[in-house]
Amino acid sequence: MSWALWASLLLTSSASATTGAEEHLLAGARFFKEGRFAEALVEFRVAQKAGSGQALWYAGAALQKLGRSEEAIEAFAAADPTGHDALLDYYRALACYDARLYLCADKLLASVGDRSGPRIAGLVQEVRAKIAVVLRDGPSTDTIDWYHERAIEAGQGRKLLATAYLEEALALSALRADHYRAADARAALLHLRRLGSR
Amino acid sequence: MILLALLLAVSDPCASPPAERNDPELARRYVAVGEGERDSGSNDTARFAFREALRSDPSNEQARRGLDALCTDARFEEGRRLLDEGDPKSAVIVFSRLRAATASRPAALLEGIARYQLEDAAGARPLLEEAELEPGLADAAHFYLGLIALREDNARVAAEQLAQISPDASLAATATELTRTARRSGRLVISLLVDSGYDSNVTLLPSGVPGGQDGMGSIAAALVARPLGESGPWLRANGLYRRQLQLHDYDLGAVGAAAGWQLGRAAKHVGLEYDYDYLTLGGSPYLGAHRLSASGATAFGQFLLSGGYMLRFESYRTGATRPFSGILQAANFTAGLRIGAGGSIRVGYQLGGDVAQYPETSYFEHGPRARLDLPLGERTRLSADASALWRPYDAVDPALGVKRADLFLDGTLGADFDLSDQLTLRATVLGRRAFSNAPDLSYARVVVSLGLLVSTGVF
């Protein structure tokens, strides 16, 4: 999988903003390939500061590898939504899965499908099967409350993460006949977007 | 040690990296990333970022400070872990590297302790003196400075250091105990034991025969000089006078002088000794003996090994005992385990041979021995010793009409209770059961005594 990221980076690096950023993207990819994810993250962050639009996607992948799934979610959410490939969506989906954002993960995995080759497609199926088990009985009110609580906690300065939890809460509410706390989730999301637009 | 230092340097994420380029702008980006990572609690990532910043611009002070701050904590924890795991050598390397980057009294204390464990007193002392300046570390620093002084047989300095430990410190109880040891140690130590007791069978009468019991009182003194400390030459002079309450034919007088050389300390040493003993019984000359002996001990963690050999030239001075004059040789080997704080249990075997004037008074003896030393609290120590010794003689004794063979079963129980730093109450119970194929020579004997021991280091 690291090879795939390396190849993906080589293909996209020509589109990077500056030569300096490109150097750090490649250095980050080398570290990533070697499994040195902390070093890779630093290089991707430096590339980001040097103006690379792609760097946040790779930083997100490195964060996910480091087990920092919530930070990965924030990095992916802040990244330019265009110009990335299916493999990075796969990492994003794994970050969502690790943060218990199952619907987020499932939606991304569905979009990855077999676009990243047969090996990733197999892994996608495995994770989707696990998600199906988790969601089999439908969300309880306690579950939805948990996402609201996580959003409130994250809301203290981490709006992108709070947004992710609220979107999950809203999507889970939609799975229930009573749409438990759907209005709360919509209101909170609206509030966060207003804050974001200021 | 050098190889270890090189290996640690190669893999050290805190070492200053070599400058590879001069790009202050890039260094600032790395610093920004490092600070972000540090603030999110990802210290490993932050360390890498600060190191990369220094690689780009060695003069970037923010990066240097960031790396030092992160590495101080990481190195301290690493050093403490190594010390806890019993690797003081590596701990010294880690702590000294930490202190090279930033002044740290806690690190000085722990490096001092590690160096003490490595028996590097010269290296440990200045570090502990530095740590002593920090109120929260002073007790531990005084404790280890006291231990160093004790190891160097400087009893006065040891007592001074240990006395500075506050009474409510966790080390206070041990310090009190060590202070007591310090006050009884030194390059010149004088001891005096006064005791009284009861002996159930002074005359060694056969079992069932009435009489032989008596009370007694004794005084013993010893002077030991070790001019270079525990490891080095030493001299000893000692004397004993024991007076029976009724059976004055058995009053015992003894004087002795000895000189020896010990290399190493009690747990790990080898020693050679010469001594001369002169005894009187009932006021008349009884025995003069020259003795040469060698002993050694070593320890492997909890395990203890020791052994000794003795050659004694005995010259009895009474008509009845003169046939027993000759050369006595004895050897012993013990193996044991440390138990608790300062206790030990040992088992061993002893062998001996006495080549006396006649075959019927010469013998070879051997048997097992076990000993337990057990401290009970700060002031009390218990000891127990048990042995069995088979002693077959070399030839038929014409006076007895048999080739004599004896078996001795001995047991001793002792308890010392420290009344003060220099005064100890000592109680002892000693029992012997002797079996012999010559029935008149079988006997039982119990001796109990209670005494006061004064021991003090003069300097």
XYZ file of C-alpha atoms in Angstrom:
657
model
C 0.000 0.000 0.000
C 2.921 2.299 0.729
C 4.199 1.627 -2.764
C 0.852 2.701 -4.099
C 1.062 5.983 -2.234
C 4.613 6.472 -3.487
C 3.478 5.918 -7.065
C 0.476 8.150 -6.551
C 2.733 10.876 -5.259
C 5.141 10.570 -8.143
C 2.269 10.915 -10.554
C 0.804 13.946 -8.838
C 3.987 15.701 -7.748
C 4.360 17.431 -11.062
C 1.211 19.317 -10.179
C 2.631 20.589 -6.867
C 2.738 24.279 -6.255
C 6.454 24.804 -5.845
C 9.685 22.926 -6.339
C 10.455 23.234 -2.586
C 7.129 21.681 -1.659
C 7.677 18.898 -4.147
C 11.014 18.006 -2.554
C 9.342 17.608 0.833
C 6.420 15.682 -0.602
C 8.850 13.209 -2.111
C 10.898 13.028 1.100
C 7.662 12.388 2.989
C 6.685 9.676 0.551
C 10.077 8.015 0.986
C 9.621 7.970 4.749
C 6.049 6.733 4.325
C 7.264 3.894 2.149
C 9.804 2.952 4.836
C 7.080 2.923 7.482
C 8.561 6.013 9.192
C 5.239 7.791 9.480
C 6.248 10.461 12.036
C 9.054 11.648 9.769
C 6.721 11.447 6.763
C 4.170 13.598 8.575
C 6.755 16.290 9.281
C 7.814 16.399 5.649
C 4.199 16.581 4.442
C 3.510 19.392 6.930
C 6.533 21.313 5.694
C 5.372 20.783 2.105
C 1.987 22.149 3.144
C 3.635 25.238 4.633
C 5.610 25.594 1.405
C 2.324 25.851 -0.475
C 1.495 22.331 -1.592
C -2.236 21.828 -2.048
C -1.831 18.045 -1.985
C 0.232 17.860 1.174
C -2.738 17.796 3.546
C -4.023 14.604 1.942
C -0.697 12.900 2.532
C -0.422 14.344 6.022
C -3.857 12.832 6.674
C -2.623 9.439 5.487
C 0.449 9.681 7.741
C -1.697 10.708 10.708
C -3.989 7.766 10.101
C -0.966 5.470 10.062
C 0.200 7.006 13.333
C -3.136 6.149 14.931
C -4.105 9.831 15.201
C -7.423 9.288 13.444
C -9.196 12.449 14.638
C -6.324 14.631 13.463
C -6.335 12.708 10.194
C -10.039 13.467 9.762
C -9.319 17.157 10.276
C -6.448 17.083 7.777
C -8.565 15.340 5.119
C -11.457 17.729 5.751
C -9.192 20.738 5.352
C -7.547 19.424 2.177
C -8.442 20.554 -1.300
C -11.297 18.190 -2.252
C -10.135 17.977 -5.827
C -7.098 16.356 -7.311
C -6.650 13.342 -5.121
C -6.958 9.685 -5.917
C -8.966 6.788 -4.553
C -6.134 5.532 -2.358
C -6.222 8.691 -0.263
C -9.981 8.295 0.069
C -9.271 4.819 1.376
C -6.978 6.242 4.094
C -9.627 8.834 4.888
C -12.189 6.075 5.212
C -9.921 4.203 7.621
C -9.529 7.345 9.725
C -13.334 7.661 9.860
C -13.647 3.999 10.788
C -11.079 4.328 13.599
C -12.945 7.370 14.934
C -16.215 5.362 14.854
C -17.573 7.523 12.020
C -18.963 4.417 10.336
C -21.283 6.029 7.834
C -18.545 8.434 6.779
C -16.215 5.458 6.320
C -18.774 3.412 4.433
C -19.592 6.228 2.034
C -15.924 6.776 1.223
C -15.246 3.064 0.846
C -18.168 2.758 -1.516
C -16.636 5.505 -3.651
C -13.213 3.778 -3.594
C -14.663 0.492 -4.826
C -12.108 -1.137 -7.060
C -10.550 2.103 -8.319
C -7.329 1.387 -6.428
C -6.781 -2.114 -7.674
C -7.860 -5.559 -6.583
C -5.890 -5.630 -3.285
C -7.425 -2.428 -1.977
C -10.823 -3.539 -3.292
C -10.525 -6.656 -1.131
C -9.638 -4.588 1.925
C -12.519 -2.227 1.195
C -14.911 -5.151 1.211
C -13.541 -6.405 4.516
C -13.987 -3.053 6.246
C -17.455 -2.543 4.761
C -18.456 -5.960 6.059
C -17.356 -4.945 9.565
C -19.313 -1.702 9.290
C -22.405 -3.593 8.193
C -22.173 -5.698 11.348
C -21.835 -2.620 13.557
C -24.820 -0.900 11.938
C -26.967 -4.030 11.620
C -29.357 -3.222 14.469
C -29.669 0.453 13.698
C -28.383 3.282 15.894
C -29.684 3.608 19.444
C -30.415 6.975 21.016
C -27.354 6.470 23.245
C -25.209 6.042 20.166
C -26.481 9.263 18.642
C -26.024 11.062 21.956
C -22.383 9.874 22.018
C -21.689 11.566 18.652
C -23.271 14.801 19.880
C -21.069 14.676 22.984
C -17.945 14.074 20.929
C -18.932 17.025 18.710
C -19.295 19.271 21.760
C -15.896 18.172 23.067
C -14.274 18.652 19.683
C -16.056 21.956 19.198
C -13.600 23.558 21.578
C -11.318 24.681 18.758
C -11.653 21.684 16.425
C -14.559 22.648 14.211
C -13.761 20.293 11.337
C -13.785 17.339 13.685
C -16.964 18.571 15.369
C -18.544 18.857 11.934
C -17.582 15.254 11.129
C -19.203 13.982 14.337
C -22.349 16.038 13.761
C -22.656 14.852 10.166
C -22.377 11.275 11.422
C -25.000 11.976 14.080
C -27.304 13.449 11.466
C -26.808 10.507 9.115
C -27.496 8.063 11.938
C -30.652 9.965 12.898
C -31.875 9.466 9.363
C -31.681 5.700 9.913
C -34.220 5.938 12.695
C -37.915 6.393 12.174
C -38.058 9.066 14.887
C -35.042 10.999 13.445
C -33.743 11.276 16.976
C -31.945 14.642 17.497
C -31.733 15.322 13.764
C -32.817 18.911 14.329
C -30.121 19.329 16.970
C -27.472 18.086 14.575
C -28.669 20.375 11.756
C -28.704 23.407 14.051
C -25.241 22.663 15.368
C -23.877 22.146 11.857
C -25.397 25.414 10.730
C -23.810 27.138 13.694
C -20.411 25.662 12.887
C -20.657 26.638 9.224
C -21.555 30.182 10.193
C -18.528 30.284 12.463
C -16.426 28.901 9.646
C -17.615 31.486 7.182
C -16.675 34.393 9.454
C 31.425 1.312 27.211
C 32.794 3.225 24.222
C 30.943 0.975 21.801
C 27.737 1.452 23.783
C 28.195 5.226 23.706
C 28.702 5.120 19.944
C 25.641 2.965 19.424
C 23.529 5.275 21.574
C 24.876 8.311 19.707
C 24.016 6.826 16.335
C 20.439 6.087 17.360
C 19.983 9.112 19.597
C 17.005 11.138 18.381
C 18.165 13.968 20.618
C 21.684 14.346 19.274
C 22.385 17.612 17.421
C 22.342 16.796 13.717
C 25.144 17.887 11.399
C 24.341 21.014 9.373
C 23.444 20.063 5.827
C 22.382 23.382 4.364
C 21.828 26.971 5.277
C 18.140 27.621 4.799
C 16.674 29.677 7.666
C 13.274 29.880 5.980
C 13.021 26.106 5.737
C 14.188 25.813 9.333
C 11.340 28.107 10.409
C 8.847 25.838 8.647
C 10.212 22.806 10.448
C 10.060 24.698 13.738
C 6.412 25.596 13.101
C 5.636 21.941 12.396
C 7.623 20.862 15.473
C 5.773 23.253 17.742
C 2.424 22.085 16.385
C 3.326 18.452 16.935
C 4.679 19.147 20.401
C 1.471 20.999 21.324
C -0.589 18.033 20.172
C 1.491 15.763 22.395
C 3.401 14.026 19.606
C 6.885 14.413 20.993
C 8.630 11.949 18.664
C 7.343 13.763 15.607
C 8.191 17.143 17.146
C 11.747 15.986 17.922
C 12.255 14.969 14.313
C 10.947 18.339 13.095
C 13.255 20.294 15.427
C 16.217 18.185 14.360
C 15.429 18.818 10.705
C 15.187 22.527 11.471
C 18.680 22.442 12.999
C 19.935 20.519 10.000
C 18.689 23.391 7.841
C 19.856 26.154 10.167
C 22.044 25.225 13.140
C 21.673 28.734 14.533
C 17.899 28.455 14.946
C 17.495 28.931 18.682
C 13.798 28.013 18.720
C 14.648 24.623 17.276
C 17.527 24.124 19.711
C 15.350 25.034 22.695
C 12.498 22.874 21.432
C 14.769 19.867 20.973
C 16.487 20.344 24.334
C 13.183 20.671 26.179
C 11.756 17.528 24.603
C 14.964 15.604 25.053
C 15.404 16.529 28.684
C 12.198 14.737 29.599
C 12.823 11.814 27.268
C 16.413 11.344 28.427
C 15.467 11.638 32.070
C 12.825 8.936 31.718
C 15.197 6.756 29.713
C 17.944 7.143 32.311
C 15.576 6.375 35.155
C 14.330 3.280 33.340
C 17.885 2.055 32.799
C 18.715 2.642 36.451
C 15.557 0.791 37.546
C 16.481 -2.074 35.246
C 19.905 -2.377 36.872
C 21.943 -0.906 34.018
C 23.811 1.975 35.694
C 26.479 2.062 32.955
C 23.981 3.020 30.258
C 22.127 5.294 32.695
C 25.327 7.305 33.255
C 25.690 7.845 29.499
C 22.097 9.018 29.156
C 22.169 11.326 32.204
C 25.514 12.863 31.309
C 24.231 13.599 27.806
C 21.129 15.191 29.306
C 23.196 17.351 31.638
C 25.455 18.412 28.785
C 22.400 19.895 27.089
C 20.808 21.469 30.128
C 21.505 21.802 33.849
C 19.334 19.382 35.808
C 19.753 18.597 39.485
C 17.388 15.590 39.376
C 19.547 14.172 36.583
C 22.671 14.951 38.636
C 21.191 12.987 41.549
C 20.343 9.954 39.441
C 23.679 10.011 37.639
C 25.346 10.268 41.051
C 23.427 7.191 42.212
C 24.364 5.317 39.028
C 28.029 6.236 39.507
C 27.830 5.152 43.162
C 26.540 1.781 41.954
C 29.493 1.598 39.566
C 31.807 2.348 42.521
C 32.896 5.605 40.882
C 32.970 7.697 44.061
C 35.006 10.492 42.503
C 32.428 10.901 39.736
C 29.419 10.523 42.010
C 30.416 12.933 44.792
C 30.257 16.272 42.868
C 26.956 15.257 41.269
C 25.388 14.420 44.620
C 26.728 17.660 46.081
C 25.038 19.520 43.225
C 21.751 17.668 43.856
C 22.035 18.413 47.570
C 21.386 22.104 46.791
C 17.819 21.278 45.723
C 15.632 20.943 48.833
C 13.514 18.142 47.354
C 16.594 16.099 46.482
C 18.759 16.850 49.503
C 17.739 13.804 51.567
C 18.571 11.345 48.799
C 21.829 13.166 48.036
C 22.917 13.082 51.702
C 21.998 9.403 51.851
C 24.241 8.460 48.934
C 27.039 10.749 50.089
C 26.793 8.891 53.397
C 26.997 5.548 51.615
C 30.082 6.682 49.710
C 31.735 7.764 52.957
C 30.839 4.423 54.546
C 32.316 2.601 51.586
C 35.489 4.628 52.050
C 35.465 3.819 55.793
C 35.130 7.478 56.629
C 32.742 6.954 59.515
C 32.767 10.553 60.687
C 31.711 11.965 57.294
C 29.169 9.156 56.836
C 27.541 9.946 60.166
C 27.514 13.677 59.338
C 25.841 13.104 55.971
C 23.273 10.639 57.274
C 22.423 12.897 60.200
C 21.270 15.581 57.747
C 18.436 13.424 56.404
C 15.115 14.722 57.679
C 13.355 12.352 60.093
C 10.209 12.143 57.966
C 12.052 11.194 54.761
C 11.392 7.755 53.320
C 15.090 6.956 53.743
C 15.158 7.996 57.395
C 14.871 4.502 58.904
C 17.666 3.099 56.767
C 19.738 6.201 57.449
C 19.371 5.699 61.206
C 20.551 2.128 60.824
C 23.504 3.202 58.706
C 24.382 5.969 61.151
C 24.628 3.319 63.817
C 26.881 1.261 61.553
C 28.960 4.354 60.818
C 29.454 5.131 64.484
C 30.697 1.602 65.072
C 32.991 1.660 62.056
C 36.186 3.409 61.290
C 39.884 2.948 60.966
C 40.242 2.213 64.660
C 37.383 0.412 66.383
C 37.231 -0.515 70.055
C 34.744 -3.086 71.325
C 33.989 -4.233 74.828
C 31.604 -7.044 75.758
C 30.542 -7.690 79.322
C 28.250 -10.628 79.932
C 27.095 -13.142 82.456
C 25.453 -16.489 82.017
C 24.901 -20.062 82.977
C 26.681 -23.173 81.748
C 24.855 -26.447 82.365
C 27.979 -28.586 82.025
C 31.267 -26.750 82.445
C 33.206 -29.953 83.141
C 31.651 -31.949 80.257
C 30.320 -34.667 82.529
C 28.554 -37.564 80.829
C 24.788 -37.292 80.532
C 22.976 -38.340 83.684
C 25.892 -37.546 85.955
C 24.942 -34.746 88.330
C 27.086 -31.639 88.759
C 29.195 -29.606 86.400
C 26.843 -26.655 86.125
C 27.917 -23.169 87.079
C 27.278 -19.494 86.579
C 29.889 -17.239 85.044
C 30.741 -13.718 84.097
C 33.107 -12.532 81.422
C 34.655 -9.465 79.927
C 36.134 -9.306 76.441
C 37.794 -6.461 74.605
C 39.078 -6.004 71.077
C 40.903 -3.283 69.245
C 40.920 -3.383 65.433
C 42.929 -0.981 63.306
C 42.411 -0.668 59.573
C 44.580 2.256 58.537
C 43.526 2.103 54.865
C 39.908 1.157 55.439
C 38.184 -2.171 55.028
C 40.293 -3.089 52.042
C 43.909 -3.160 53.152
C 46.072 -4.246 56.047
C 44.706 -4.585 59.548
C 45.821 -5.337 63.080
C 43.845 -6.724 65.969
C 44.479 -7.197 69.666
C 41.961 -8.960 71.865
C 41.554 -10.349 75.306
C 38.998 -12.311 77.336
C 38.598 -13.198 80.960
C 35.793 -15.511 82.073
C 35.340 -16.295 85.729
C 33.217 -19.170 86.926
C 31.058 -18.626 89.980
C 32.210 -21.834 91.711
C 34.391 -23.980 89.433
C 37.453 -21.760 89.347
C 39.594 -24.487 87.775
C 37.714 -23.582 84.627
C 38.277 -19.844 84.736
C 39.458 -18.911 81.285
C 41.879 -16.224 80.219
C 42.831 -15.498 76.621
C 44.866 -12.922 74.817
C 45.476 -12.739 71.123
C 47.032 -10.596 68.456
C 46.516 -10.777 64.736
C 47.610 -9.111 61.547
C 46.094 -9.526 58.143
C 45.423 -8.082 54.762
C 42.042 -7.937 53.094
C 41.521 -7.116 49.461
C 37.989 -5.980 48.697
C 35.027 -5.588 50.980
C 32.953 -7.991 53.040
C 30.712 -9.328 50.277
C 33.584 -9.721 47.815
C 37.013 -10.135 49.299
C 40.055 -12.292 49.757
C 42.052 -12.124 52.941
C 45.127 -13.540 54.643
C 45.653 -13.583 58.374
C 48.159 -14.565 60.997
C 47.273 -14.673 64.656
C 48.583 -15.902 67.917
C 46.388 -17.007 70.818
C 47.412 -17.737 74.343
C 44.970 -19.317 76.800
C 45.040 -20.013 80.487
C 42.682 -22.339 82.351
C 42.211 -22.142 86.074
C 44.973 -19.580 86.182
C 47.552 -21.942 84.608
C 48.937 -21.960 81.068
C 46.751 -24.081 78.825
C 47.408 -23.474 75.121
C 49.543 -21.414 72.784
C 48.664 -21.463 69.099
C 49.895 -19.825 65.921
C 47.360 -19.677 63.162
C 47.555 -18.904 59.463
C 44.344 -18.546 57.535
C 42.990 -17.464 54.186
C 39.412 -16.605 53.323
C 37.427 -15.384 50.381
C 33.874 -14.413 49.551
C 32.014 -13.314 46.501
C 28.461 -12.419 45.556
C 26.471 -12.783 42.343
C 23.358 -10.695 42.823
C 21.390 -12.556 45.490
C 23.811 -15.447 45.638
C 26.698 -15.621 48.093
C 29.734 -17.878 48.075
C 32.501 -18.052 50.621
C 35.282 -20.304 51.765
C 38.242 -20.429 54.069
C 41.257 -22.442 55.097
C 43.106 -22.466 58.406
C 46.367 -23.985 59.619
C 46.878 -23.908 63.367
C 49.985 -24.972 65.254
C 48.722 -25.930 68.698
C 50.835 -26.419 71.733
C 48.984 -27.560 74.850
C 50.621 -26.737 78.142
C 49.066 -29.247 80.594
C 50.069 -32.840 81.142
C 46.602 -34.171 80.343
C 46.184 -32.252 77.106
C 49.763 -32.239 75.789
C 49.124 -35.353 73.580
C 46.610 -33.237 71.635
C 49.331 -30.785 70.558
C 49.961 -30.787 66.837
C 48.804 -29.251 63.600
C 45.134 -28.630 63.013
C 43.866 -27.878 59.525
C 40.332 -26.875 58.658
C 38.512 -25.741 55.570
C 34.948 -24.665 54.923
C 32.791 -23.747 51.953
C 29.408 -22.065 52.065
C 26.809 -20.983 49.567
C 23.930 -18.742 50.415
C 21.235 -16.312 49.469
C 20.572 -12.767 50.554
C 17.128 -12.441 52.132
C 15.262 -9.304 53.073
C 17.230 -6.162 53.845
C 20.631 -7.268 55.066
C 19.732 -10.865 55.900
C 21.181 -14.066 54.526
C 20.853 -17.814 54.698
C 23.881 -20.015 54.079
C 24.656 -23.695 53.986
C 28.034 -25.289 53.708
C 30.391 -28.038 54.628
C 33.405 -28.071 56.876
C 36.404 -30.395 56.948
C 39.228 -30.645 59.432
C 42.190 -32.766 60.359
C 44.302 -32.715 63.477
C 47.716 -34.353 63.379
C 48.492 -34.580 67.089
C 51.325 -36.280 68.977
C 49.726 -39.724 68.903
C 47.446 -41.450 66.391
C 44.793 -41.959 69.058
C 44.579 -38.194 69.596
C 44.667 -37.379 65.864
C 41.489 -37.210 63.831
C 39.756 -36.200 60.629
C 36.382 -34.458 60.997
C 33.715 -33.230 58.615
C 30.097 -32.205 58.516
C 27.471 -29.756 57.276
C 26.682 -26.346 58.658
C 23.846 -23.870 58.162
C 23.461 -20.271 59.263
C 20.660 -17.730 59.180
C 21.103 -13.997 59.755
C 17.896 -12.073 59.922
C 17.422 -8.392 60.729
C 14.103 -7.705 62.472
C 13.282 -4.038 62.137
C 15.792 -1.267 62.605
C 17.337 -2.345 65.887
C 17.136 -6.103 66.182
C 19.079 -8.863 64.487
C 18.585 -12.576 64.938
C 21.010 -15.321 64.044
C 20.872 -19.087 64.135
C 23.652 -21.522 63.455
C 23.509 -25.311 63.336
C 26.144 -27.884 62.518
C 26.920 -31.569 62.726
C 30.477 -32.840 62.897
C 31.714 -36.428 62.687
C 35.099 -36.952 64.254
C 36.643 -40.431 63.975
C 40.093 -40.690 65.561
C 42.992 -42.369 63.777
C 43.798 -45.228 66.180
C 42.619 -47.197 69.197
C 43.052 -45.237 72.389
C 44.794 -47.597 74.855
C 43.269 -45.768 77.832
C 39.726 -46.184 76.454
C 40.203 -49.525 74.746
C 38.365 -48.319 71.604
C 39.102 -46.365 68.481
C 37.225 -43.281 69.532
C 34.557 -41.782 67.222
C 32.496 -38.715 68.184
C 29.561 -36.892 66.725
C 28.871 -33.307 67.740
C 25.554 -31.598 67.146
C 25.808 -27.872 67.795
C 23.250 -25.119 67.694
C 23.427 -21.437 68.520
C 20.695 -18.825 68.694
C 21.627 -15.191 69.060
C 19.785 -11.901 69.249
C 21.270 -8.410 69.187
C 19.187 -5.420 70.170
C 20.693 -1.963 69.658
C 20.055 0.188 72.709
C 21.812 3.157 71.128
C 24.209 3.877 68.270
C 27.062 2.248 70.189
C 25.455 0.013 72.802
C 23.936 -3.393 72.034
C 22.193 -5.895 74.270
C 23.230 -9.389 73.251
C 21.545 -12.656 74.208
C 22.931 -16.039 73.219
C 21.866 -19.638 73.700
C 24.356 -22.312 72.746
C 23.697 -26.020 72.875
C 25.856 -29.051 72.192
C 25.071 -32.734 72.179
C 28.180 -34.908 71.939
C 27.875 -38.610 71.146
C 30.867 -40.894 71.499
C 31.513 -44.624 71.298
C 33.347 -44.070 74.610
C 30.272 -43.562 76.824
C 32.106 -41.375 79.340
C 32.770 -38.875 76.602
C 29.144 -38.352 75.584
C 27.606 -35.272 77.090
C 25.123 -32.463 76.667
C 25.728 -28.822 77.369
C 23.676 -25.629 77.244
C 25.129 -22.185 77.766
C 22.964 -19.085 78.013
C 24.353 -15.608 78.332
C 23.220 -12.018 78.333
C 25.637 -9.196 77.748
C 26.220 -5.611 76.764
C 28.411 -4.769 73.820
C 29.935 -1.337 73.362
C 31.521 -0.707 70.019
C 32.780 2.587 68.729
C 34.832 3.887 65.879
C 37.551 6.145 67.245
C 38.292 7.693 63.839
